[in-house]
Short mmCIF file of C-alpha atoms and ligand atoms in Angstrom, two decimals:
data_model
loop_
_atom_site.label_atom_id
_atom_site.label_comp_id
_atom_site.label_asym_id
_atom_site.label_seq_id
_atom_site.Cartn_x
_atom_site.Cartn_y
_atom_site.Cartn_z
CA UNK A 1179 36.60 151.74 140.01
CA UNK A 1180 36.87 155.42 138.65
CA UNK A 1181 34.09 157.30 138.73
CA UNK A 1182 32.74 159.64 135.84
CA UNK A 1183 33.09 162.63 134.92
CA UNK A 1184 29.39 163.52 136.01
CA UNK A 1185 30.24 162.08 139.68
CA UNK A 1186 30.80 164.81 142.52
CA UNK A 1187 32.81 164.56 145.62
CA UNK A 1188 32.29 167.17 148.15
CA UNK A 1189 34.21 167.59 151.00
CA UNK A 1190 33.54 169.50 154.18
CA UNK A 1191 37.12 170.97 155.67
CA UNK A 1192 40.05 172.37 153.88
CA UNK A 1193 42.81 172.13 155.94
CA UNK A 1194 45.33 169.44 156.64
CA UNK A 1195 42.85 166.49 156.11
CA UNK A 1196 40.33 167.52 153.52
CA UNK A 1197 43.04 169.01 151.02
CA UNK A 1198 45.23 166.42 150.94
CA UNK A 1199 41.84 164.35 150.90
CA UNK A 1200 41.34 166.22 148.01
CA UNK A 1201 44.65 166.13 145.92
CA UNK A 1202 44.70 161.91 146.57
CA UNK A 1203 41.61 161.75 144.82
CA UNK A 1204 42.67 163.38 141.97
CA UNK A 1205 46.08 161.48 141.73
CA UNK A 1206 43.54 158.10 142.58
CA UNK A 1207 42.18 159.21 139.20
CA UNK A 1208 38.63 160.41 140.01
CA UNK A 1209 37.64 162.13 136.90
CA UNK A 1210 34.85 164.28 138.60
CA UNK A 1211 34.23 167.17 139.97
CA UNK A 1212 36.22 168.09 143.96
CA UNK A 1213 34.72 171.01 145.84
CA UNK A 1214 36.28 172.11 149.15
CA UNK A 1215 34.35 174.10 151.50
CA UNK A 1216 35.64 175.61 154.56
CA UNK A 1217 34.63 178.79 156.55
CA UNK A 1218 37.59 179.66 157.00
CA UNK A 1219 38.15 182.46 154.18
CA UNK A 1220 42.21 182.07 153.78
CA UNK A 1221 43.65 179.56 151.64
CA UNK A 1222 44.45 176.13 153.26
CA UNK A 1223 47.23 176.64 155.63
CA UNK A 1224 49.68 174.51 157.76
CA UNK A 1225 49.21 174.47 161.25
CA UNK A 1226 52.11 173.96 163.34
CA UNK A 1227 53.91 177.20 162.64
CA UNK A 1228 50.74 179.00 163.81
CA UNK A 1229 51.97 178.99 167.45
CA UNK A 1230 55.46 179.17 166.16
CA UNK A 1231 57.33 180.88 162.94
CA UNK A 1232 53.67 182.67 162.13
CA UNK A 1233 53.13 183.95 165.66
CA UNK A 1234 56.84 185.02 165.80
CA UNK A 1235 57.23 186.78 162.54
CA UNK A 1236 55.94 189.65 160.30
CA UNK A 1237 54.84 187.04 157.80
CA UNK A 1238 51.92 186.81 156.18
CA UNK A 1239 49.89 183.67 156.64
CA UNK A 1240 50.57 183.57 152.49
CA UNK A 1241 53.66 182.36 153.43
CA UNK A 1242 52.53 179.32 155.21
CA UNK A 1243 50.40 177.65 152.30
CA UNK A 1244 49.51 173.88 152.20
CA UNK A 1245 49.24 174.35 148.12
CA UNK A 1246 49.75 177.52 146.11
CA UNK A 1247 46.77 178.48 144.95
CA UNK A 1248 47.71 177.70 141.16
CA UNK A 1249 47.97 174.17 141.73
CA UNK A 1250 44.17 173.81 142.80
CA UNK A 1251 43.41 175.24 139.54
CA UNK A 1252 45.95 173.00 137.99
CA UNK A 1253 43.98 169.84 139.60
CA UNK A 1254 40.46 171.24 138.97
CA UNK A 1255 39.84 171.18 142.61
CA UNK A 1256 37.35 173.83 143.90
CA UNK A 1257 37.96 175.82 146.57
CA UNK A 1258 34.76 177.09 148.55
CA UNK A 1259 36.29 179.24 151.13
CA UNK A 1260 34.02 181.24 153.79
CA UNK A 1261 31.40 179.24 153.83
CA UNK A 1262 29.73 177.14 156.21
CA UNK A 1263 28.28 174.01 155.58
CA UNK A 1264 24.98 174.19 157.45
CA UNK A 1265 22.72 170.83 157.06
CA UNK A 1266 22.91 167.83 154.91
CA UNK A 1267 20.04 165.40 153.31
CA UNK A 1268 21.64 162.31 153.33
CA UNK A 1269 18.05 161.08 151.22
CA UNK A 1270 18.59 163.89 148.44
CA UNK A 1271 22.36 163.72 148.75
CA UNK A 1272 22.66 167.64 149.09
CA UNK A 1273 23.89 170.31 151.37
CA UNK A 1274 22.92 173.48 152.59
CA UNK A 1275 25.83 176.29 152.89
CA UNK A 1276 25.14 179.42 155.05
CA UNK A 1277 24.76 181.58 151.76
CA UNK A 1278 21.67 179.65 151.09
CA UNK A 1279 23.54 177.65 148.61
CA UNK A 1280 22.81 173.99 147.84
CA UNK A 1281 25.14 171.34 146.23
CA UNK A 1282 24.82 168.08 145.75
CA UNK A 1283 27.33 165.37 146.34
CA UNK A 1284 27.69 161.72 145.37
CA UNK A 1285 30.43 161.08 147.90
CA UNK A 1286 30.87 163.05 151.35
CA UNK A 1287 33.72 163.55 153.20
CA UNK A 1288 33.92 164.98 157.00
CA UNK A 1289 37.37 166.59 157.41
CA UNK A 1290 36.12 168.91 159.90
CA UNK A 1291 38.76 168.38 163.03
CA UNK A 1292 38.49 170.29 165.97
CA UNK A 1293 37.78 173.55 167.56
CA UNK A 1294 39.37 175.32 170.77
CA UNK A 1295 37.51 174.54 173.83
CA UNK A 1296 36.19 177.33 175.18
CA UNK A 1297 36.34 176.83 179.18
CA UNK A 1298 33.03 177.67 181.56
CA UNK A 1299 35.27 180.80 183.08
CA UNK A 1300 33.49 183.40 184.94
CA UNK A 1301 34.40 186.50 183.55
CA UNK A 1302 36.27 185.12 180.30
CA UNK A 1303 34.71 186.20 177.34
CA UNK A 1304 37.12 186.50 174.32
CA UNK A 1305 37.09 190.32 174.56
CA UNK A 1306 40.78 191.64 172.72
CA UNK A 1307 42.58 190.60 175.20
CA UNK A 1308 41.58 187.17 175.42
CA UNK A 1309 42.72 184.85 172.56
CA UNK A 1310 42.62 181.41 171.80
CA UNK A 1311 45.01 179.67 169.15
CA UNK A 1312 43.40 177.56 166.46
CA UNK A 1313 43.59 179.24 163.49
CA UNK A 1314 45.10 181.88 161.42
CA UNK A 1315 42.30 184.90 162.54
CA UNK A 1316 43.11 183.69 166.22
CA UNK A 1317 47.38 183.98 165.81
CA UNK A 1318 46.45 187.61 163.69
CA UNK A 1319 44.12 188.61 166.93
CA UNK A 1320 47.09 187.76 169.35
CA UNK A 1321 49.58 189.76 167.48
CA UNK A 1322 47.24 192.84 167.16
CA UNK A 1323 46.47 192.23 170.87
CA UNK A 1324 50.24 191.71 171.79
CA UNK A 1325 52.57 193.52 169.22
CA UNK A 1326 55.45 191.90 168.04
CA UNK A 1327 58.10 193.93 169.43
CA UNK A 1328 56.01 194.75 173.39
CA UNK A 1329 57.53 193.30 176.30
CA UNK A 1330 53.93 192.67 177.58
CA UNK A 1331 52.95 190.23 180.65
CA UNK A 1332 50.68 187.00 178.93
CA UNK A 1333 49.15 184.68 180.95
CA UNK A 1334 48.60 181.44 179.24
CA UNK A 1335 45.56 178.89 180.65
CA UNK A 1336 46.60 174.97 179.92
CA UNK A 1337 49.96 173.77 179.73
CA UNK A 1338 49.50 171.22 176.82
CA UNK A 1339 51.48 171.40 173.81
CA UNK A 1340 49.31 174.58 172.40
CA UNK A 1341 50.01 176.28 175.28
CA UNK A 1342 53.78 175.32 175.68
CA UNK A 1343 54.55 176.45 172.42
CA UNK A 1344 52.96 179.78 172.85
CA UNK A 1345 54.89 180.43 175.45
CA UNK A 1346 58.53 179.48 174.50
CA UNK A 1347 57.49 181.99 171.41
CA UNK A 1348 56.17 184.84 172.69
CA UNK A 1349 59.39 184.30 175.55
CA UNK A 1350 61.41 184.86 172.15
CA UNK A 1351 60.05 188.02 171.88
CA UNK A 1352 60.66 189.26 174.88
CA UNK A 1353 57.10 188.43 177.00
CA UNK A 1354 56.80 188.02 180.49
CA UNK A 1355 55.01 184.52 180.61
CA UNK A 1356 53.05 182.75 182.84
CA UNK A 1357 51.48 179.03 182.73
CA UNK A 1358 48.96 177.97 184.90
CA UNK A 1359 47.82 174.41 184.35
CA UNK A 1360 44.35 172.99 186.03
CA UNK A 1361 46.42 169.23 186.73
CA UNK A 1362 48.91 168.02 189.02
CA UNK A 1363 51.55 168.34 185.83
CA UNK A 1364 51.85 170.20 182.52
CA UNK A 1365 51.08 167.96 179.28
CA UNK A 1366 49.38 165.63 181.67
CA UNK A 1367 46.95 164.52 178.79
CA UNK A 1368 49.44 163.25 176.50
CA UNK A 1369 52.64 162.21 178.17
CA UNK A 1370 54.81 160.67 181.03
CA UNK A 1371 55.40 162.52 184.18
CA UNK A 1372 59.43 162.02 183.10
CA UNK A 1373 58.55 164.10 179.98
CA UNK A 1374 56.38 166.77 181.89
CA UNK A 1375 58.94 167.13 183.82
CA UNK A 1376 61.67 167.62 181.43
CA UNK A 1377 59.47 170.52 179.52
CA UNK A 1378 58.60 172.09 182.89
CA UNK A 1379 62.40 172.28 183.76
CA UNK A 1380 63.15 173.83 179.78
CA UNK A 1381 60.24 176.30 180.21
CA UNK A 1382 61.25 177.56 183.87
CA UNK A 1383 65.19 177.58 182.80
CA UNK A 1384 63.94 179.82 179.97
CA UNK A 1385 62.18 182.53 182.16
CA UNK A 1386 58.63 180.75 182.37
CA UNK A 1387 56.69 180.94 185.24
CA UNK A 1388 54.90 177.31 185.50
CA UNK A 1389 52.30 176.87 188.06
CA UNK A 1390 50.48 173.50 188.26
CA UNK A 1391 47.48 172.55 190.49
CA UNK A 1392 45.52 176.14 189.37
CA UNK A 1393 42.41 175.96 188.08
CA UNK A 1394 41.28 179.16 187.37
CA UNK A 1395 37.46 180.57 188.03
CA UNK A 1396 37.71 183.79 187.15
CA UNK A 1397 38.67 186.72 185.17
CA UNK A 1398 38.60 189.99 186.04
CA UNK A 1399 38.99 193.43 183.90
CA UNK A 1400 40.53 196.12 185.55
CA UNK A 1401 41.11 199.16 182.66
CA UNK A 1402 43.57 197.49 180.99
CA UNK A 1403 45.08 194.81 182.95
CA UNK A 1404 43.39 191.48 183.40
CA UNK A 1405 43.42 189.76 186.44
CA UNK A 1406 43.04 186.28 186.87
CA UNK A 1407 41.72 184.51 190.01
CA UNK A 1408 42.45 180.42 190.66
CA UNK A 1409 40.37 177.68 193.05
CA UNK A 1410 43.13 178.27 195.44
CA UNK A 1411 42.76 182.29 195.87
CA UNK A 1412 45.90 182.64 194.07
CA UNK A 1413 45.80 185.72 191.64
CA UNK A 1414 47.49 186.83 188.44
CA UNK A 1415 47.82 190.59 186.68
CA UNK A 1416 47.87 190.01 182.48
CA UNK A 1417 48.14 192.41 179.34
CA UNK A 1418 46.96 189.28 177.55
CA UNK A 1419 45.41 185.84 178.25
CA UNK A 1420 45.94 183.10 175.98
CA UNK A 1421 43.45 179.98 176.27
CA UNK A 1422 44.69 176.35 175.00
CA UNK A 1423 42.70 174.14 177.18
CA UNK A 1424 42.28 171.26 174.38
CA UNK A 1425 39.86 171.10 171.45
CA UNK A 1426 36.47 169.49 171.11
CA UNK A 1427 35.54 167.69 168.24
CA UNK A 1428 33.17 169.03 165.11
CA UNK A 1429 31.10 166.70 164.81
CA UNK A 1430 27.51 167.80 165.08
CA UNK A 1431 26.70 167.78 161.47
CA UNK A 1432 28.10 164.35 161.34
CA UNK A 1433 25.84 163.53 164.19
CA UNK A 1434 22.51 165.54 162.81
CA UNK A 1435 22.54 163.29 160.10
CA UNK A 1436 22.47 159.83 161.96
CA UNK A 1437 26.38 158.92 161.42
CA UNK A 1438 27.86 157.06 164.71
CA UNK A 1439 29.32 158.88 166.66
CA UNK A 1440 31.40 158.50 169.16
CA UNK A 1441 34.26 160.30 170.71
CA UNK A 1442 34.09 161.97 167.35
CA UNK A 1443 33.11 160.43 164.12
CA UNK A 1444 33.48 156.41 163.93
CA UNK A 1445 34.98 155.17 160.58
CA UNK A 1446 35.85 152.23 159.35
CA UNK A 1447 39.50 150.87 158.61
CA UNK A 1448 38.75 152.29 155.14
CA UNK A 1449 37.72 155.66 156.63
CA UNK A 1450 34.29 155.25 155.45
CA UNK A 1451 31.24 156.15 158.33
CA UNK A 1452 28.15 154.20 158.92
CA UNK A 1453 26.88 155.54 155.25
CA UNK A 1454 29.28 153.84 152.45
CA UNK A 1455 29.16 156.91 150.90
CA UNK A 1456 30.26 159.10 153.35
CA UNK A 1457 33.76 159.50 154.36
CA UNK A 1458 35.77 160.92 157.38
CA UNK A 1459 39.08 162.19 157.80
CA UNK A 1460 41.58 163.55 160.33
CA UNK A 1461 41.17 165.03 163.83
CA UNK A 1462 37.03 163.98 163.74
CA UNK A 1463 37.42 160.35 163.38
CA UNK A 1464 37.30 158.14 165.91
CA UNK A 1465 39.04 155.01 163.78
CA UNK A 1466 40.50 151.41 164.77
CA UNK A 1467 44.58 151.44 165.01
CA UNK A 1468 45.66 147.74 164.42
CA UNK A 1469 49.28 147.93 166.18
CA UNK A 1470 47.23 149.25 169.31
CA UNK A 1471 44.35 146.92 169.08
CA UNK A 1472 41.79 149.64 169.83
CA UNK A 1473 39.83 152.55 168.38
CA UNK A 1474 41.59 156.03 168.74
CA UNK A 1475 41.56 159.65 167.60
CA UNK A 1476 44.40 161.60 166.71
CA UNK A 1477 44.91 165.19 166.77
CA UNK A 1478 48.18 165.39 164.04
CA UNK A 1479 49.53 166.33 160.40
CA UNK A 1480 50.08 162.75 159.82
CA UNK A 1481 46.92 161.14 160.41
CA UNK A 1482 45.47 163.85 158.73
CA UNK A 1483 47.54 163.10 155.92
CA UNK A 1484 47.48 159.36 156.20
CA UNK A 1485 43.86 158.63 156.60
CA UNK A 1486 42.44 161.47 153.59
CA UNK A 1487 45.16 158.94 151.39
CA UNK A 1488 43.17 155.79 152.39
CA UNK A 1489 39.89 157.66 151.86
CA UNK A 1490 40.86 158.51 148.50
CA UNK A 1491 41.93 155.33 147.87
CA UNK A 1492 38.34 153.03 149.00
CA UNK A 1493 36.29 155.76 147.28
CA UNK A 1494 38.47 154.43 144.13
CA UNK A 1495 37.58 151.38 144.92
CA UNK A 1496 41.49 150.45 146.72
CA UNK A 1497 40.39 149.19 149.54
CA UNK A 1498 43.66 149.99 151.73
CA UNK A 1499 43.34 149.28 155.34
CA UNK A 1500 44.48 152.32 157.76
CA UNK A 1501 47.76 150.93 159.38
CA UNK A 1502 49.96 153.86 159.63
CA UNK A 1503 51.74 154.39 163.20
CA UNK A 1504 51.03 157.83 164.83
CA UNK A 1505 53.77 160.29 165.19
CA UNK A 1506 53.86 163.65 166.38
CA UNK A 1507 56.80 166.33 166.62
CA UNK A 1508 56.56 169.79 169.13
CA UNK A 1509 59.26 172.43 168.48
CA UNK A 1510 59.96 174.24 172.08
CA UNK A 1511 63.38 176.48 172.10
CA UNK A 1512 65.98 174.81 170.68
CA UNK A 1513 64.08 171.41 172.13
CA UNK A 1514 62.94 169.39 169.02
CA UNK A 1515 60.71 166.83 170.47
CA UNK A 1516 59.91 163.88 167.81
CA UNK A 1517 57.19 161.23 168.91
CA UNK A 1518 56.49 157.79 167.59
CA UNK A 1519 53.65 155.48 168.53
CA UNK A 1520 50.99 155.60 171.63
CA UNK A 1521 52.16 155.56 175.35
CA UNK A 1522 48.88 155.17 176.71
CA UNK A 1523 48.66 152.09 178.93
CA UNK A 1524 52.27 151.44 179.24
CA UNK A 1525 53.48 149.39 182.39
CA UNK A 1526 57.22 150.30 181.96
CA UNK A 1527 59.80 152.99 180.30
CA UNK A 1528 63.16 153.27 180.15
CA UNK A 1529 64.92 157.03 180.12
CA UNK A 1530 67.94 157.15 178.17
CA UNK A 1531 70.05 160.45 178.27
CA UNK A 1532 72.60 160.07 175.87
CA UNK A 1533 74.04 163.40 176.45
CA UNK A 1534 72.77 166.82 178.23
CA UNK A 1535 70.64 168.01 175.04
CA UNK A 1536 70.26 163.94 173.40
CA UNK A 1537 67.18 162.08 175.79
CA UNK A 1538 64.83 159.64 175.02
CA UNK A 1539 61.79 157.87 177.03
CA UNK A 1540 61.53 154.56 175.55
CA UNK A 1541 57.86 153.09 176.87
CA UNK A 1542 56.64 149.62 177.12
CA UNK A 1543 53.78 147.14 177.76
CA UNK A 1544 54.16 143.87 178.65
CA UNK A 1545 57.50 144.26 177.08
CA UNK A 1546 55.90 145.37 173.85
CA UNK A 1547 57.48 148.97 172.64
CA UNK A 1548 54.66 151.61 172.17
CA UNK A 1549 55.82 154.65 171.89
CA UNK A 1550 59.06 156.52 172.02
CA UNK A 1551 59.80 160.33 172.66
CA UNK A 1552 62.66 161.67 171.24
CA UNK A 1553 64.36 164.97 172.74
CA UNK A 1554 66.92 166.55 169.95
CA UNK A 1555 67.30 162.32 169.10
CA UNK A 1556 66.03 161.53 165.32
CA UNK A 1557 68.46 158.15 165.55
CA UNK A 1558 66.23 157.41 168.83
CA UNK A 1559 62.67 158.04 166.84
CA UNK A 1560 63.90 156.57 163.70
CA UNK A 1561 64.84 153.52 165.81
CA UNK A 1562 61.83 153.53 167.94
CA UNK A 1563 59.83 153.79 164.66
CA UNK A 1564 61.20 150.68 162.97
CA UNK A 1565 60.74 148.80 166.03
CA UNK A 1566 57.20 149.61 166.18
CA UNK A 1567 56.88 149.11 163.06
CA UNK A 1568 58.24 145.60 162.75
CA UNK A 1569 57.25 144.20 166.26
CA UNK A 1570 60.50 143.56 167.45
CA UNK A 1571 61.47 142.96 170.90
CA UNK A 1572 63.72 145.18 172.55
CA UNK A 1573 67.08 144.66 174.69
CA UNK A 1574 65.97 146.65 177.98
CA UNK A 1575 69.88 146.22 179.74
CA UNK A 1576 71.37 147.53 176.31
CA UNK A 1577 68.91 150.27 175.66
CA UNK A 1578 69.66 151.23 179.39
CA UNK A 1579 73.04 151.61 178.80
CA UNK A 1580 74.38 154.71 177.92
CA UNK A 1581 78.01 153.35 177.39
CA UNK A 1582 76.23 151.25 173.92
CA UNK A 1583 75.50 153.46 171.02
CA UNK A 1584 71.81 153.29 170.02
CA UNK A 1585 71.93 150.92 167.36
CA UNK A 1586 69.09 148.98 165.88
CA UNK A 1587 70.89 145.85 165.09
CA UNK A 1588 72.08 146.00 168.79
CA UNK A 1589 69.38 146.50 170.44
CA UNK A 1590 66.89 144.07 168.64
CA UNK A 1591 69.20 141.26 169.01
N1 NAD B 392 53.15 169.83 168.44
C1 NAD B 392 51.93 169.32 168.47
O1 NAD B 392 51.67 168.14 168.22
C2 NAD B 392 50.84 170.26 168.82
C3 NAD B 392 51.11 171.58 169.08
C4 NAD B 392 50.07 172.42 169.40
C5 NAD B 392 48.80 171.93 169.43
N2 NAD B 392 48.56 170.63 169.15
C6 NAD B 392 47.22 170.10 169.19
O2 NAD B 392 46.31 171.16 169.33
C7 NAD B 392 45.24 170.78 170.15
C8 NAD B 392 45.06 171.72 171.31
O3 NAD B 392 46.19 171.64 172.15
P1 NAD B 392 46.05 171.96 173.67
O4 NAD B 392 47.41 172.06 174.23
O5 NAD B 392 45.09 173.09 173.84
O6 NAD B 392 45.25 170.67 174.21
P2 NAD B 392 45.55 169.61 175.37
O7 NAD B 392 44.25 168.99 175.70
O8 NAD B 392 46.64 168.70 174.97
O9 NAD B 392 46.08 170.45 176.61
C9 NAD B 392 45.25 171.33 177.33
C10 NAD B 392 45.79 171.51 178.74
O10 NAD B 392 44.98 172.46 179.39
C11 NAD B 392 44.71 172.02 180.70
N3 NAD B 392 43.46 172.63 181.13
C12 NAD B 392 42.20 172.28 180.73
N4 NAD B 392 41.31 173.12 181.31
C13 NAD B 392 42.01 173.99 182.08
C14 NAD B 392 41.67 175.08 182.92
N5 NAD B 392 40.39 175.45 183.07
N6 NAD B 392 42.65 175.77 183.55
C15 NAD B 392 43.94 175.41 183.37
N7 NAD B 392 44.33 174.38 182.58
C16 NAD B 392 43.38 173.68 181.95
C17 NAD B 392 44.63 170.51 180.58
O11 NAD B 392 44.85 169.88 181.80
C18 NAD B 392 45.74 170.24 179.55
O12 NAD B 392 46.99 170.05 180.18
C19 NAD B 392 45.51 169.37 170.56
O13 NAD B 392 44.87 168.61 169.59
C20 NAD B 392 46.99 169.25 170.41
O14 NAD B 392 47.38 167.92 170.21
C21 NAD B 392 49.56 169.78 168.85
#
């Protein structure tokens, strides 16, 4: 079913989700109009080097592009950028932008993802020298705040992945770095206590200080130094705090208008919300993952990717169930950490360590492979990927083995 030419398809979010949202439409054949609106006021960027290359380098965020700008032209997709998309009448099929604006829509789509977390710290107002690391204004604010080239002393609140990478970049530049993490681990959240450990041992070999257990309450300004006070009466001096505590979900236009919600925005298999003609995509959906059995939301490139492709595809009429496996990839150092599949829930793993720089946690449940992280191993995620992929059942005494090659063939048999 392609829709005409008088048909309009308006999506809310243009970054990783809602533009590639937008450019599968197009190639699905929808013959109408595609208008992006975003309030952020740069072209759509890419993410991942924002605590990386772009925080690192004299680059311009130009550099970093999802799409040059031509080829929006080129597709007839608009680009609203700057603007904020304020209410929606789900009756009239319009919404309100923050410019007073109105437009209205035949088909909706939420690609709205996430926003830092802002934690309830006394004293911790995001003054210059307090920075959190979302988007391209925040990783412009830190360098403005930091200088490229300054040896300065940053103190960095939440050792997930946000935080991690922050702080093996800004070590590249010469930073004195600290880590304090509210848990018992670092990267507590997302992985094994084998893999926190791992990253905590690469961080503190590489001149991080790491300090679990601290929960900080308060911040303190004195003239230009920060200083940083935790549950435990520990206390910290900093040029620079860096937040990256987790994200919370956008979702409260979703939710003013009656869509379900819940731990974000629930979609179907087909991406489509509780109104057929309203879509979601990317970090705000809460969606159904059939290898997992469950409902989950992912915050990553590919599902943003994956799931604005099957979007495109049902409002065409495809209807293409959402199957894809999750995968996820952090660059740390010279660490390149590749991740296939879900961990959560698993009742066994197996650490492989082919060599000094070659690991791999290989994690079960009831025998079933989940997940696998890969540490400077594609053979071990490319592996781990077809396995999930195909349901096999793994060898456990020859994936233990070091003295066997990892080899598919061996290793399923
Ligand atoms: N390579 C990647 O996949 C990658 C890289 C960067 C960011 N991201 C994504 O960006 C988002 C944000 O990342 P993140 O690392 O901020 O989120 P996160 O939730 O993964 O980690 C936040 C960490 O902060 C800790 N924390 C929370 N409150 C704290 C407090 N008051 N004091 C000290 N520690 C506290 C948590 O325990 C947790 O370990 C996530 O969606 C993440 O997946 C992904």
């Amino acid at each position: 079913m392609i829709e005409s030419k008088e048909q309009t398809c308006v999506v809310i979010g243009a970054s990783h989700a809602g533009v590639n949202f937008a450019f599968s439409l197009r190639k699905e054949g929808w013959q109408g109009k595609i208008i992006l609106f975003d309030a952020d006021p740069h072209l759509p960027y890419h993410r991942p080097p924002l605590s990386k290359a772009f925080l690192t380098s004299e680059a311009g965020i130009a550099n970093y592009l999802l799409k040059p700008e031509q080829s929006y032209q080129n597709e007839s997709i608009e680009l609203q950028l700057g603007k904020s998309v304020t209410s929606i009448n789900r009756d009239l099929k319009v919404i309100s932008l923050s410019d007073g604006h109105i437009q209205s829509y035949d088909k909706l789509v939420f690609a709205t993802g996430a926003r830092a977390l802002v934690p309830n710290i006394v004293g911790l107002s995001a003054g210059a020298h307090v920075c959190y690391l979302r988007t391209a204004a925040d990783v412009l604010k830190i360098k403005e705040a930091y200088g490229l080239s300054k040896s300065k002393k940053v103190l960095i609140i939440g050792g997930g992945y946000i935080g991690l990478e922050i702080a093996a970049s800004l070590k590249k530049l010469g930073a004195s770095v600290v880590i304090l993490e509210r848990e018992r681990r670092i990267l507590s959240r997302v992985t094994s206590p084998e893999m926190s450990a791992y990253f905590y041992n690469l961080h503190t070999q590489n001149g991080v200080e790491v300090y679990a257990n601290k929960q900080v309450v308060s911040v303190e300004t004195l003239e230009e130094t920060k200083q940083v006070t935790c549950q435990d009466g520990s206390e910290y001096l900093a040029d620079l705090i860096i937040v990256g505590v987790g994200v919370r979900v956008n979702f409260e236009l979703a939710e003013s208008i009656g869509l379900e919600i819940e731990n974000g925005i629930k979609v179907n298999e087909f991406a489509q919300t509780s109104d057929s003609d309203i879509y979601a995509t990317g970090d705000c959906t809460n969606h159904f993952n059939p290898h997992y059995g469950r409902y989950v939301r992912l915050e990553s490139v590919q599902n943003a990717v994956d799931q604005g492709k099957v979007a495109a595809a049902a409002i065409s009429g495809k209807w293409q169930a959402y199957d894809s496996i999750p995968w996820f990839w952090s660059d740390q150092y010279d660490t390149k950490l590749q991740i296939v599949g879900l961990a959560d829930g698993y009742d066994d793993l197996i650490m492989r360590e082919d060599d000094n720089q070659k690991r791999s946690v290989w994690y079960f449940k009831a025998e079933k492979l989940l997940s696998v992280d890969a540490i400077n191993n594609a053979k071990a995620y490319v592996i781990g990927t077809k396995v999930i992929k195909e349901n096999k059942h793994i060898n456990k005494n020859v994936l233990s083995d070091i003295s066997i090659p990892l080899n598919y063939d061996l290793l399923t048999s």
